[in-house]
XYZ file of C-alpha atoms in Angstrom:
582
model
C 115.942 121.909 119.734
C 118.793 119.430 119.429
C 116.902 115.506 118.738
C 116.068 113.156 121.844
C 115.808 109.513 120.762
C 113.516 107.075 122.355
C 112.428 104.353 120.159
C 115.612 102.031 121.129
C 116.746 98.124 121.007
C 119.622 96.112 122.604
C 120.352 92.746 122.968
C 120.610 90.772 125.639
C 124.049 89.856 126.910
C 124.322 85.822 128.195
C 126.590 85.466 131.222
C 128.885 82.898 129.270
C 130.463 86.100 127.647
C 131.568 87.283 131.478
C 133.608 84.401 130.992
C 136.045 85.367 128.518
C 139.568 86.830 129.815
C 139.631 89.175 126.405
C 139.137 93.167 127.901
C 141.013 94.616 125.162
C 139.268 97.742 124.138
C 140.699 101.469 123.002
C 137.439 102.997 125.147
C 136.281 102.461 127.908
C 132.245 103.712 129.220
C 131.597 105.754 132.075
C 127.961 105.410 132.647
C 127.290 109.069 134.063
C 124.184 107.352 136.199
C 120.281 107.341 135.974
C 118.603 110.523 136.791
C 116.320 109.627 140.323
C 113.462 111.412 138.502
C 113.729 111.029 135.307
C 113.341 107.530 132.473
C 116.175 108.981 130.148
C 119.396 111.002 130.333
C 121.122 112.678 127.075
C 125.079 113.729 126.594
C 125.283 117.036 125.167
C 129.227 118.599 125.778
C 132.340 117.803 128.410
C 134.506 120.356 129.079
C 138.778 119.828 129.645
C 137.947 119.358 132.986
C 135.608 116.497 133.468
C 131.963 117.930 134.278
C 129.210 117.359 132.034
C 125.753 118.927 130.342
C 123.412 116.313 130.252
C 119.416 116.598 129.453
C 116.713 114.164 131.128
C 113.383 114.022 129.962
C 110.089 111.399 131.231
C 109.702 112.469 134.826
C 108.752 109.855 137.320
C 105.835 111.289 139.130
C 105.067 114.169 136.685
C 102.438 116.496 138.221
C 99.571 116.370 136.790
C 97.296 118.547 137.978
C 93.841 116.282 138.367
C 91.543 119.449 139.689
C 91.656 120.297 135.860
C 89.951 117.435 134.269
C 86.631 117.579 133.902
C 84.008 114.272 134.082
C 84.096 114.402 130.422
C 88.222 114.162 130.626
C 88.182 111.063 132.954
C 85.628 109.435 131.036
C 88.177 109.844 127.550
C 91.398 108.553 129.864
C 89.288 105.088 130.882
C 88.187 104.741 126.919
C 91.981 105.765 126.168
C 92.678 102.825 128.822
C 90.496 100.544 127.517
C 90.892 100.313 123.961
C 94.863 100.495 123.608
C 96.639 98.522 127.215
C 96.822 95.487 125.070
C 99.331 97.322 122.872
C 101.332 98.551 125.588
C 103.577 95.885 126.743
C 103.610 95.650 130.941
C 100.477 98.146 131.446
C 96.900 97.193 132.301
C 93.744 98.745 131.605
C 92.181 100.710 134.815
C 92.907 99.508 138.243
C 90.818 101.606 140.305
C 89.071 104.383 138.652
C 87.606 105.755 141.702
C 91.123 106.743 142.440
C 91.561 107.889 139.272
C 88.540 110.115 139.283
C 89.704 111.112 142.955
C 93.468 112.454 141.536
C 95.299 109.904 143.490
C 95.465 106.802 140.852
C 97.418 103.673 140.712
C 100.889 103.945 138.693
C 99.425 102.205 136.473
C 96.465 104.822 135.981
C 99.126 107.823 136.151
C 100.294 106.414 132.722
C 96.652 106.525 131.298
C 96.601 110.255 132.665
C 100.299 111.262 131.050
C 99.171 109.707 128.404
C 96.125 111.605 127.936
C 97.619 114.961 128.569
C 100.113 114.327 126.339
C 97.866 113.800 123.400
C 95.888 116.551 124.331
C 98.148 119.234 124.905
C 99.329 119.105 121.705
C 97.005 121.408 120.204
C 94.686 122.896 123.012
C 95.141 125.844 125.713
C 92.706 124.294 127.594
C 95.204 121.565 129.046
C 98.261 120.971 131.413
C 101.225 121.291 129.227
C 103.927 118.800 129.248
C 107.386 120.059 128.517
C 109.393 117.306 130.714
C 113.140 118.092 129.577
C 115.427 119.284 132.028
C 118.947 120.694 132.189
C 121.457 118.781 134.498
C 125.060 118.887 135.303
C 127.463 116.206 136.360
C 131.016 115.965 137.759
C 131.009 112.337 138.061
C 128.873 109.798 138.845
C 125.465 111.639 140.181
C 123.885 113.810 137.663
C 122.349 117.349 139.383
C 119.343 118.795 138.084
C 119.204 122.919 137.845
C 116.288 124.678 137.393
C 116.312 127.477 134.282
C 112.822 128.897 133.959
C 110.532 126.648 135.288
C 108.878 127.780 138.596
C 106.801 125.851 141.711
C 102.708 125.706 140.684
C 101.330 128.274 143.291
C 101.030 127.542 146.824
C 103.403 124.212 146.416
C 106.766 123.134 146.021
C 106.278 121.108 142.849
C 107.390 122.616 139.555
C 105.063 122.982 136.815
C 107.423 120.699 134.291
C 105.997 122.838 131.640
C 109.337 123.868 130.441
C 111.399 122.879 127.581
C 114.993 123.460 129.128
C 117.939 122.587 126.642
C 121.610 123.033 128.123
C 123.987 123.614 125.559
C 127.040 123.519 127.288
C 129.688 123.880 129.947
C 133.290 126.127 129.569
C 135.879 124.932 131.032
C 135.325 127.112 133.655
C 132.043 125.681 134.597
C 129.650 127.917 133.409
C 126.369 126.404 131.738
C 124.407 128.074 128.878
C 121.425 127.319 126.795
C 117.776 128.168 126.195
C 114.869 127.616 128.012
C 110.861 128.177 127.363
C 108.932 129.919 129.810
C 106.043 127.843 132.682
C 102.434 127.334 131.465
C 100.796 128.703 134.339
C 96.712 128.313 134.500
C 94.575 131.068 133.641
C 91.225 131.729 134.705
C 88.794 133.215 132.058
C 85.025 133.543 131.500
C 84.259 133.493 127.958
C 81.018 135.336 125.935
C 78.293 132.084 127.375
C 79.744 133.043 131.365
C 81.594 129.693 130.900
C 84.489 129.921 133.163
C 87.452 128.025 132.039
C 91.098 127.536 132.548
C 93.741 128.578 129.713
C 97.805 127.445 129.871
C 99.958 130.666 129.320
C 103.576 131.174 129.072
C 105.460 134.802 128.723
C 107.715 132.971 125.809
C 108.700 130.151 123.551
C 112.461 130.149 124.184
C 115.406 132.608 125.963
C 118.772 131.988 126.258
C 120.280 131.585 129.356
C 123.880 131.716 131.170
C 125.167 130.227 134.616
C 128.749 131.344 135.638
C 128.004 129.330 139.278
C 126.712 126.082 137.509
C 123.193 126.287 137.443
C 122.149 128.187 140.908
C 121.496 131.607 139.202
C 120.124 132.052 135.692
C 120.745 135.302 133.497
C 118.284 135.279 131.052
C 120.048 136.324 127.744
C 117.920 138.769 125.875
C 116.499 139.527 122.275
C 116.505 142.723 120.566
C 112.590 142.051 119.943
C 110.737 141.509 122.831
C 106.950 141.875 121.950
C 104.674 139.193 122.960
C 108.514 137.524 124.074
C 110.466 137.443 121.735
C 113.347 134.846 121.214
C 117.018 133.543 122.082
C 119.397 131.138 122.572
C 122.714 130.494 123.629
C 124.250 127.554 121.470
C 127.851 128.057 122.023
C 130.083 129.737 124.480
C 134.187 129.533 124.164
C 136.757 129.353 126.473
C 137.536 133.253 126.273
C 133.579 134.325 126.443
C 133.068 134.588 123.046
C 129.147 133.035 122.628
C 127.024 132.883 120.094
C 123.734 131.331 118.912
C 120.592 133.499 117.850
C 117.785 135.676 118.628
C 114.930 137.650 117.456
C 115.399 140.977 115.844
C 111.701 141.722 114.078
C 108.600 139.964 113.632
C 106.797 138.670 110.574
C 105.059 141.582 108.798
C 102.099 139.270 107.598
C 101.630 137.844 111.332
C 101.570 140.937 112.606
C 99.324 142.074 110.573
C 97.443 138.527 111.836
C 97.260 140.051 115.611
C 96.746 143.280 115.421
C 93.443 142.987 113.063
C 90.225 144.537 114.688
C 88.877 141.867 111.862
C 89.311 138.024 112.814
C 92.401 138.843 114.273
C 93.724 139.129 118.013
C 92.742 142.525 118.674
C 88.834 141.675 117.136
C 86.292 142.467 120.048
C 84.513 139.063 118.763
C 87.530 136.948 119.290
C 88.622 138.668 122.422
C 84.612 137.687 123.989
C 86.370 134.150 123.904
C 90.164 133.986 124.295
C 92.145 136.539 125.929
C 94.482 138.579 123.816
C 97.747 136.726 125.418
C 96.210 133.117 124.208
C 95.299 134.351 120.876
C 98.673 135.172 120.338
C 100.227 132.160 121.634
C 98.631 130.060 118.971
C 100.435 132.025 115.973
C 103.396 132.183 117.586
C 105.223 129.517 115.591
C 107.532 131.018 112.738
C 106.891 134.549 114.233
C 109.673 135.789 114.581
C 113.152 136.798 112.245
C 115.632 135.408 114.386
C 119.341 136.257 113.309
C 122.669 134.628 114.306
C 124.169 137.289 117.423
C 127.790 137.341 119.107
C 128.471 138.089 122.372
C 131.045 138.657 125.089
C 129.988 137.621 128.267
C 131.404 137.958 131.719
C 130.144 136.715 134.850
C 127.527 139.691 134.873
C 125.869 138.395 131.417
C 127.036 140.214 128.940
C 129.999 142.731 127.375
C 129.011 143.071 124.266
C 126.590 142.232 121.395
C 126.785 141.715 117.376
C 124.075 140.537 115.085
C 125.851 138.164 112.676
C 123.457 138.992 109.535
C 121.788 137.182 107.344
C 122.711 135.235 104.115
C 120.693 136.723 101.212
C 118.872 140.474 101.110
C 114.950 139.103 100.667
C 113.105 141.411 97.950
C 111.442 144.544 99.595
C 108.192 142.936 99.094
C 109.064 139.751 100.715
C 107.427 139.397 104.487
C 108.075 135.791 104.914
C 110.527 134.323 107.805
C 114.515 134.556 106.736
C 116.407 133.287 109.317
C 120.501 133.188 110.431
C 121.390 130.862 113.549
C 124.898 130.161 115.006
C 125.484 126.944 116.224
C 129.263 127.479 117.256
C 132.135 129.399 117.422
C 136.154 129.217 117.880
C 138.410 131.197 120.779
C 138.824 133.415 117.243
C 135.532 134.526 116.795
C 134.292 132.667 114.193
C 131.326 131.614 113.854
C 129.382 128.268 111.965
C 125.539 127.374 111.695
C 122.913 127.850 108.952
C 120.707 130.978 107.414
C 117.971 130.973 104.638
C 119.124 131.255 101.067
C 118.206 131.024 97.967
C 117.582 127.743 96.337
C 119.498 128.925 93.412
C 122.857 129.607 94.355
C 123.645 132.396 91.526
C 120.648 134.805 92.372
C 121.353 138.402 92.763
C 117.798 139.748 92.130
C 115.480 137.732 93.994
C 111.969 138.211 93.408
C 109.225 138.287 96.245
C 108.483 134.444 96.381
C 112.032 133.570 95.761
C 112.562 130.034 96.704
C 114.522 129.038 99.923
C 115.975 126.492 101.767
C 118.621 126.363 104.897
C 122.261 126.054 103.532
C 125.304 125.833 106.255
C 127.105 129.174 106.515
C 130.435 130.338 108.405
C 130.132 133.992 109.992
C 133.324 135.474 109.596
C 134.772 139.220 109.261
C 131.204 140.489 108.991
C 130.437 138.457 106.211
C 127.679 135.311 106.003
C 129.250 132.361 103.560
C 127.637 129.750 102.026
C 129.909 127.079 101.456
C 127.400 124.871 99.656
C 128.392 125.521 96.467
C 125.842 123.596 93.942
C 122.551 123.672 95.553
C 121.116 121.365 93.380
C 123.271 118.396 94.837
C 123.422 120.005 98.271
C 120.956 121.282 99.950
C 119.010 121.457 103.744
C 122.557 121.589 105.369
C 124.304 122.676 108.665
C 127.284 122.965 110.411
C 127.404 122.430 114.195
C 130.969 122.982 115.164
C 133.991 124.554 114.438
C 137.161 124.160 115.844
C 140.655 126.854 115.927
C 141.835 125.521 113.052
C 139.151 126.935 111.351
C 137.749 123.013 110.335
C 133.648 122.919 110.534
C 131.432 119.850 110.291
C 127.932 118.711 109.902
C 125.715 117.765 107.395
C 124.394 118.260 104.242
C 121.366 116.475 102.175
C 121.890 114.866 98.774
C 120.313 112.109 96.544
C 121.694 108.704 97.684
C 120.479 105.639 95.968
C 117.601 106.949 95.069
C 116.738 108.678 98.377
C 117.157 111.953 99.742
C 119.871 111.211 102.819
C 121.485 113.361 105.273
C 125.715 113.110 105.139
C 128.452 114.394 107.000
C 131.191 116.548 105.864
C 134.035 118.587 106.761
C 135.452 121.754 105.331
C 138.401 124.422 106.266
C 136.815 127.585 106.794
C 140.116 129.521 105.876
C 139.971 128.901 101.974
C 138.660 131.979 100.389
C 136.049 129.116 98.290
C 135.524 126.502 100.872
C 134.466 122.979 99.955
C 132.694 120.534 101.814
C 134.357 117.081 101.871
C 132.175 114.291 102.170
C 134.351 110.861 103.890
C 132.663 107.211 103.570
C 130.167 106.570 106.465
C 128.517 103.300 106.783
C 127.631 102.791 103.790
C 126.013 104.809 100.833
C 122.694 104.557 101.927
C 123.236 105.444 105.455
C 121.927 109.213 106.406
C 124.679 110.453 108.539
C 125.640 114.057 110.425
C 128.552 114.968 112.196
C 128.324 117.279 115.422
C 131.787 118.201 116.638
C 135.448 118.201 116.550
C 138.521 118.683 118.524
C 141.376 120.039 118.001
C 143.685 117.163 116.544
C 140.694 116.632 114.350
C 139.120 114.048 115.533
C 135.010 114.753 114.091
C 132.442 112.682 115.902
C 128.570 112.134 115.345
C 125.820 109.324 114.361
C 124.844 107.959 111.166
C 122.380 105.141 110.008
C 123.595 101.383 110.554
C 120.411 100.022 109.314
C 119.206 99.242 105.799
C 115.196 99.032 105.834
C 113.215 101.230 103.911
C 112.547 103.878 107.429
C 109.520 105.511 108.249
C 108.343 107.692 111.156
C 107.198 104.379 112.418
C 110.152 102.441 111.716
C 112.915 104.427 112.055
C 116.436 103.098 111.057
C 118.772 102.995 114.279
C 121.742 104.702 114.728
C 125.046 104.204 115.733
C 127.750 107.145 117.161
C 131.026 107.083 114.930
C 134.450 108.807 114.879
C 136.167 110.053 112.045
C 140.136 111.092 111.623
C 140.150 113.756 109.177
C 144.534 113.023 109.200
C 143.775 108.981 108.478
C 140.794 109.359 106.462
C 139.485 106.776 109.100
C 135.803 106.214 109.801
C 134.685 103.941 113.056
C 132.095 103.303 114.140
C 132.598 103.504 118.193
C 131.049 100.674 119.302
C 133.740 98.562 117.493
C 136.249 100.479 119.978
C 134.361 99.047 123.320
C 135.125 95.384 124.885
C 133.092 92.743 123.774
C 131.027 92.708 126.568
C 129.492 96.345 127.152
C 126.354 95.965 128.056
C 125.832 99.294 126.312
C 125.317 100.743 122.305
C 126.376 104.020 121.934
C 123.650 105.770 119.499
C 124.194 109.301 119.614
C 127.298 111.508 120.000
C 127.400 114.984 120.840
C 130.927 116.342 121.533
C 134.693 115.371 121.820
C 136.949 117.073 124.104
C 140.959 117.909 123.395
C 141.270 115.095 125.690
C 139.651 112.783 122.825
C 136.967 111.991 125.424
C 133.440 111.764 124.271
C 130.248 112.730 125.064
C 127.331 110.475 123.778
C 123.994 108.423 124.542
C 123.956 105.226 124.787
C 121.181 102.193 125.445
C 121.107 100.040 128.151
C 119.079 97.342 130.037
C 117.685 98.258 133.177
C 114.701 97.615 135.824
C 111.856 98.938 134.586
C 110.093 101.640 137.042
C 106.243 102.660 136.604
C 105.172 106.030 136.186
C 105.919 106.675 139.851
C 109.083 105.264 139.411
C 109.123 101.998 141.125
C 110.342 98.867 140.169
C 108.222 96.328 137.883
C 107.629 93.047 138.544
C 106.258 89.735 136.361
C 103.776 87.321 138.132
C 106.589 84.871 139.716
C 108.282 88.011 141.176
C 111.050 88.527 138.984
C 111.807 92.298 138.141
C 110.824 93.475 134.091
C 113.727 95.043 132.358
C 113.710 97.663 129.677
C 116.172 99.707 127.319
C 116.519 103.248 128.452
C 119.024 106.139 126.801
C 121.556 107.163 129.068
C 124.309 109.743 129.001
C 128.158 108.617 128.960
C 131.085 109.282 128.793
C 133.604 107.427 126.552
C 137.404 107.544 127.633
C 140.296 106.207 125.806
C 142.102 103.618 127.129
C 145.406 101.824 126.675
C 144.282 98.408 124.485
C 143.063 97.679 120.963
C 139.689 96.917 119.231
C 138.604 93.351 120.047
C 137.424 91.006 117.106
C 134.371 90.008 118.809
C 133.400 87.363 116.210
C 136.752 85.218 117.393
C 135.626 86.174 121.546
C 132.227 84.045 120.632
C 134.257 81.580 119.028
C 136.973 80.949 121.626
C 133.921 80.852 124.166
C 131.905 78.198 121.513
C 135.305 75.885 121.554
C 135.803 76.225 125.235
C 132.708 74.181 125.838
C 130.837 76.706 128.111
C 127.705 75.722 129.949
C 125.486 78.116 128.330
C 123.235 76.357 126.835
C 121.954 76.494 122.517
C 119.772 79.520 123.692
C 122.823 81.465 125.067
C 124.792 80.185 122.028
C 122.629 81.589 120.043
C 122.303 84.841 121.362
C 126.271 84.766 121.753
C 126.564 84.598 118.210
C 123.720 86.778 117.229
C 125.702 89.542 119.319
C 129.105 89.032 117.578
C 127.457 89.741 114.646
C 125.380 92.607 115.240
C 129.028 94.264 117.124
C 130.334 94.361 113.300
C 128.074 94.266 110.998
C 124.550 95.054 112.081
C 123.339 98.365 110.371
C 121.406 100.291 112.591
């Protein structure tokens, strides 16, 4: 599943910088609009043509389904309530818990509820699942939401927003492809103590879909393996029909073996007293599967033809774990980039049964799998995401970097019979970086680290969206390429189009809506603000870059009424335009 980031920060823009007469900029941004329903929006790929695949995730008004909870449930969402709204900025404990307990709560108590479910979810059958990401196209300003998998709870007209629906992509003839999972739907069952409870099924984890009339009829795309679902995905379509991206083609021996046991597995009369057969299996089904990289030709019906790509390395006979081959891309040539398992040492030709692995990028070309990582004890963990008909791949590889294990991007031409990867300056040594697609005048763009903190998973570093000129050797960062006063940061990049327009995510300050999506409001009236993600488009313009240090000067000598606040923030933002690193 390609990243979502939500853990953002923007400054503030004073109204002295409006002032200025400077515009010059080489991009311009084309805010592709908030979802209605939905908190964020996410840039994935623009075709030639000017529409869009965008994901949105955190649905106003999700649907939780209240006749689930139980007394005991309630009771844990007013403790949940009452111990942690003073760390949640703008949200109260309770309001009116009689509501609550009724299923028709405040905003402010839907939160506590999402919240809840959320946490809960996680690891239980017993619960509501919350998938919440959605696959939307767009054509210009309004963003339209399509519906994959997902399907209307029974006897209403509100879908489940179980689903996890990724959209890939859009050709340039408009047809959308991706993967989707399938509904948790509620399950009635009575276990062995004539308790009758409710279990959250789904058919399958993920299947690859494709839309030749942009998003009003799905073909599912599917695996050679099927049992208990088996798995797909469509990462990557061409122009010509070519697409490509995986699915499964056998499942692990040892969980097999797992499910089928009459003893403490899925199939033991004991276990199946308590949880149907379907559930059982639905909690091993992570890593179940063998999932190799496929080809296929697709016409508006679905499908032409299909090739499995093959794997990297031939695992020892007595080897059952998970090997793996996914493609991530492909040119109007047929070939193929992504990653496969391989073997931690590079010069192994008679693995044993416990080999050791790791994912190395690989190029799928004339029925061969190549690893173009060539010492795997400097590079490692790596992946290439795009390709373009020049043969030139990108992505990312890990490596030691000042100490620290960092991701950075590369390059390398496919064509060479021993292809290198070539690893340009980013932001600076320390700065984990990975490159997601280029055009054809070889333009590669991505996101890399502009901050210098020692990160966590609490305290992530930021990141910025760059663009790199494999002709100049040049490296950018693209915010440097906007005017001085966008109100936006562009933090992601997914895609650049042979118009050298680009497809990214960007923050912004906005009103900030409740959990039904309504506008916030402070004590004196005023509406609260927050940063949200939202998809954009970036389009080249005719200008150059601004030095935005000189704009705060100019506005600093000009004597503008803006008070030592505004100054300050003025010159805080010049600053953090160049030199911040995120």
């Amino acid at each position: 599943m390609k990243t979502l980031v939500r853990s953002v920060l923007t400054l503030s823009i004073s109204s002295a910088l409006a002032l200025t007469t400077a515009q010059a900029a080489t991009y311009k941004i084309i805010d592709k609009g908030a979802a209605d329903k939905f908190k964020f929006t996410y840039s994935q790929q623009e075709n030639n043509v000017g529409q869009m695949a965008i994901s949105a995730t955190d649905a106003y008004n999700f649907p939780v389904q209240f006749q689930y909870f139980d007394e005991n449930d309630y009771d844990n969402i007013v403790l949940s309530a009452e111990r942690s709204h003073e760390l949640v900025s703008g949200i109260n404990d309770i309001e009116d818990e009689t509501a609550l307990r009724n299923g028709n709560p405040t905003a402010n108590d839907l939160f506590w509820a999402i919240y809840y479910l959320k946490d809960t979810q996680k690891s239980s059958l017993f619960y509501q699942k919350y998938g919440d990401i959605v696959a939307m196209t767009n054509s210009g300003q309004e963003s339209t939401e399509f519906t994959v998998f997902d399907v209307n709870f029974d006897g209403t007209d509100t879908l489940t927003r179980s689903t996890v629906d990724y959209i890939n992509g859009i050709t340039d003839q408009g047809w959308v492809y991706g993967n989707g999972s399938a509904p948790f739907l509620p399950v009635d069952f009575t276990d062995s103590n004539d308790n009758e409870v409710t279990l959250w099924l789904s058919e399958f984890t993920t299947r690859g879909f494709l839309s030749t009339d942009g998003g009003n009829s799905i073909i599912p795309i599917l695996p050679p393996e099927t049992t208990y679902g088996g798995e797909s995905a469509v990462l990557d379509i061409s122009n010509n029909g070519i697409a490509v991206g995986y699915a499964s083609t056998s499942i692990v021996e040892d969980i097999v073996e797992l499910i089928e046991s009459e003893d403490g597995g899925c199939r033991d009369p004991e276990v199946l007293d308590d949880l149907p057969f379907e559930a059982c299996v639905q909690l091993r089904a992570n890593g179940m599967y063998n999932n190799e990289a496929f080809k296929w030709n697709l016409d508006v019906n679905g499908e032409v033809s299909k090739e499995a790509l093959g794997l990297l390395v031939t695992p020892h006979p007595d080897d059952t774990r998970q090997h793996i081959s996914i493609a991530q891309a492909v040119n109007s040539h047929g070939v193929a980039v992504g990653y496969a398992t391989g073997w931690q040492d590079e010069t192994e030709t008679n693995p044993s049964e416990n080999e050791r692995t790791s994912l190395y990028a690989v190029v799928f070309k004339d029925g061969v799998v190549k690893d173009f990582t060539e010492d795997h004890t400097e590079y490692f963990d790596s992946r290439a995401y795009d390709i373009n008909d020049a043969g030139i791949a990108v992505g990312h590889a890990t490596t030691l970097s000042n100490g620290s294990y960092r991701k950075k991007f590369y390059y390398v031409d496919t064509n060479q019979e021993n292809p290198q990867m070539v690893l340009p300056q980013d932001f600076f040594t320390g700065s984990s970086s990975s490159a997601r697609a280029i055009n054809e005048h070889g333009i590669v763009v991505g996101q890399g680290e502009v901050e210098t903190h020692n990160d966590s998973s609490s305290n992530p570093r930021r990141t910025h969206g760059f663009m790199y000129d494999i002709n100049t050797d040049t490296f950018t960062n693209l915010n440097e390429l906007l005017s001085c006063d966008s109100p936006y940061t562009i933090i992601e990049v997914r895609d650049i189009n042979e118009n050298n327009e680009i497809s990214g995510s960007a923050v912004i300050k906005v009103e900030r809506r409740d959990a039904k999506g309504n506008i916030m409001y402070d004590e004196d009236g005023d509406a609260l603000t927050e940063d949200v993600v939202r998809a954009i488009k970036m389009q080249p313009i005719a200008g150059e870059i601004e030095d935005c240090a000189k704009v705060v000067e100019d506005v600093e000598r000009k004597g503008a009424s803006t008070g030592i606040i505004s100054l300050m923030l003025l010159s805080l933002l010049g600053f953090a335009r160049r030199f911040t690193k995120k």
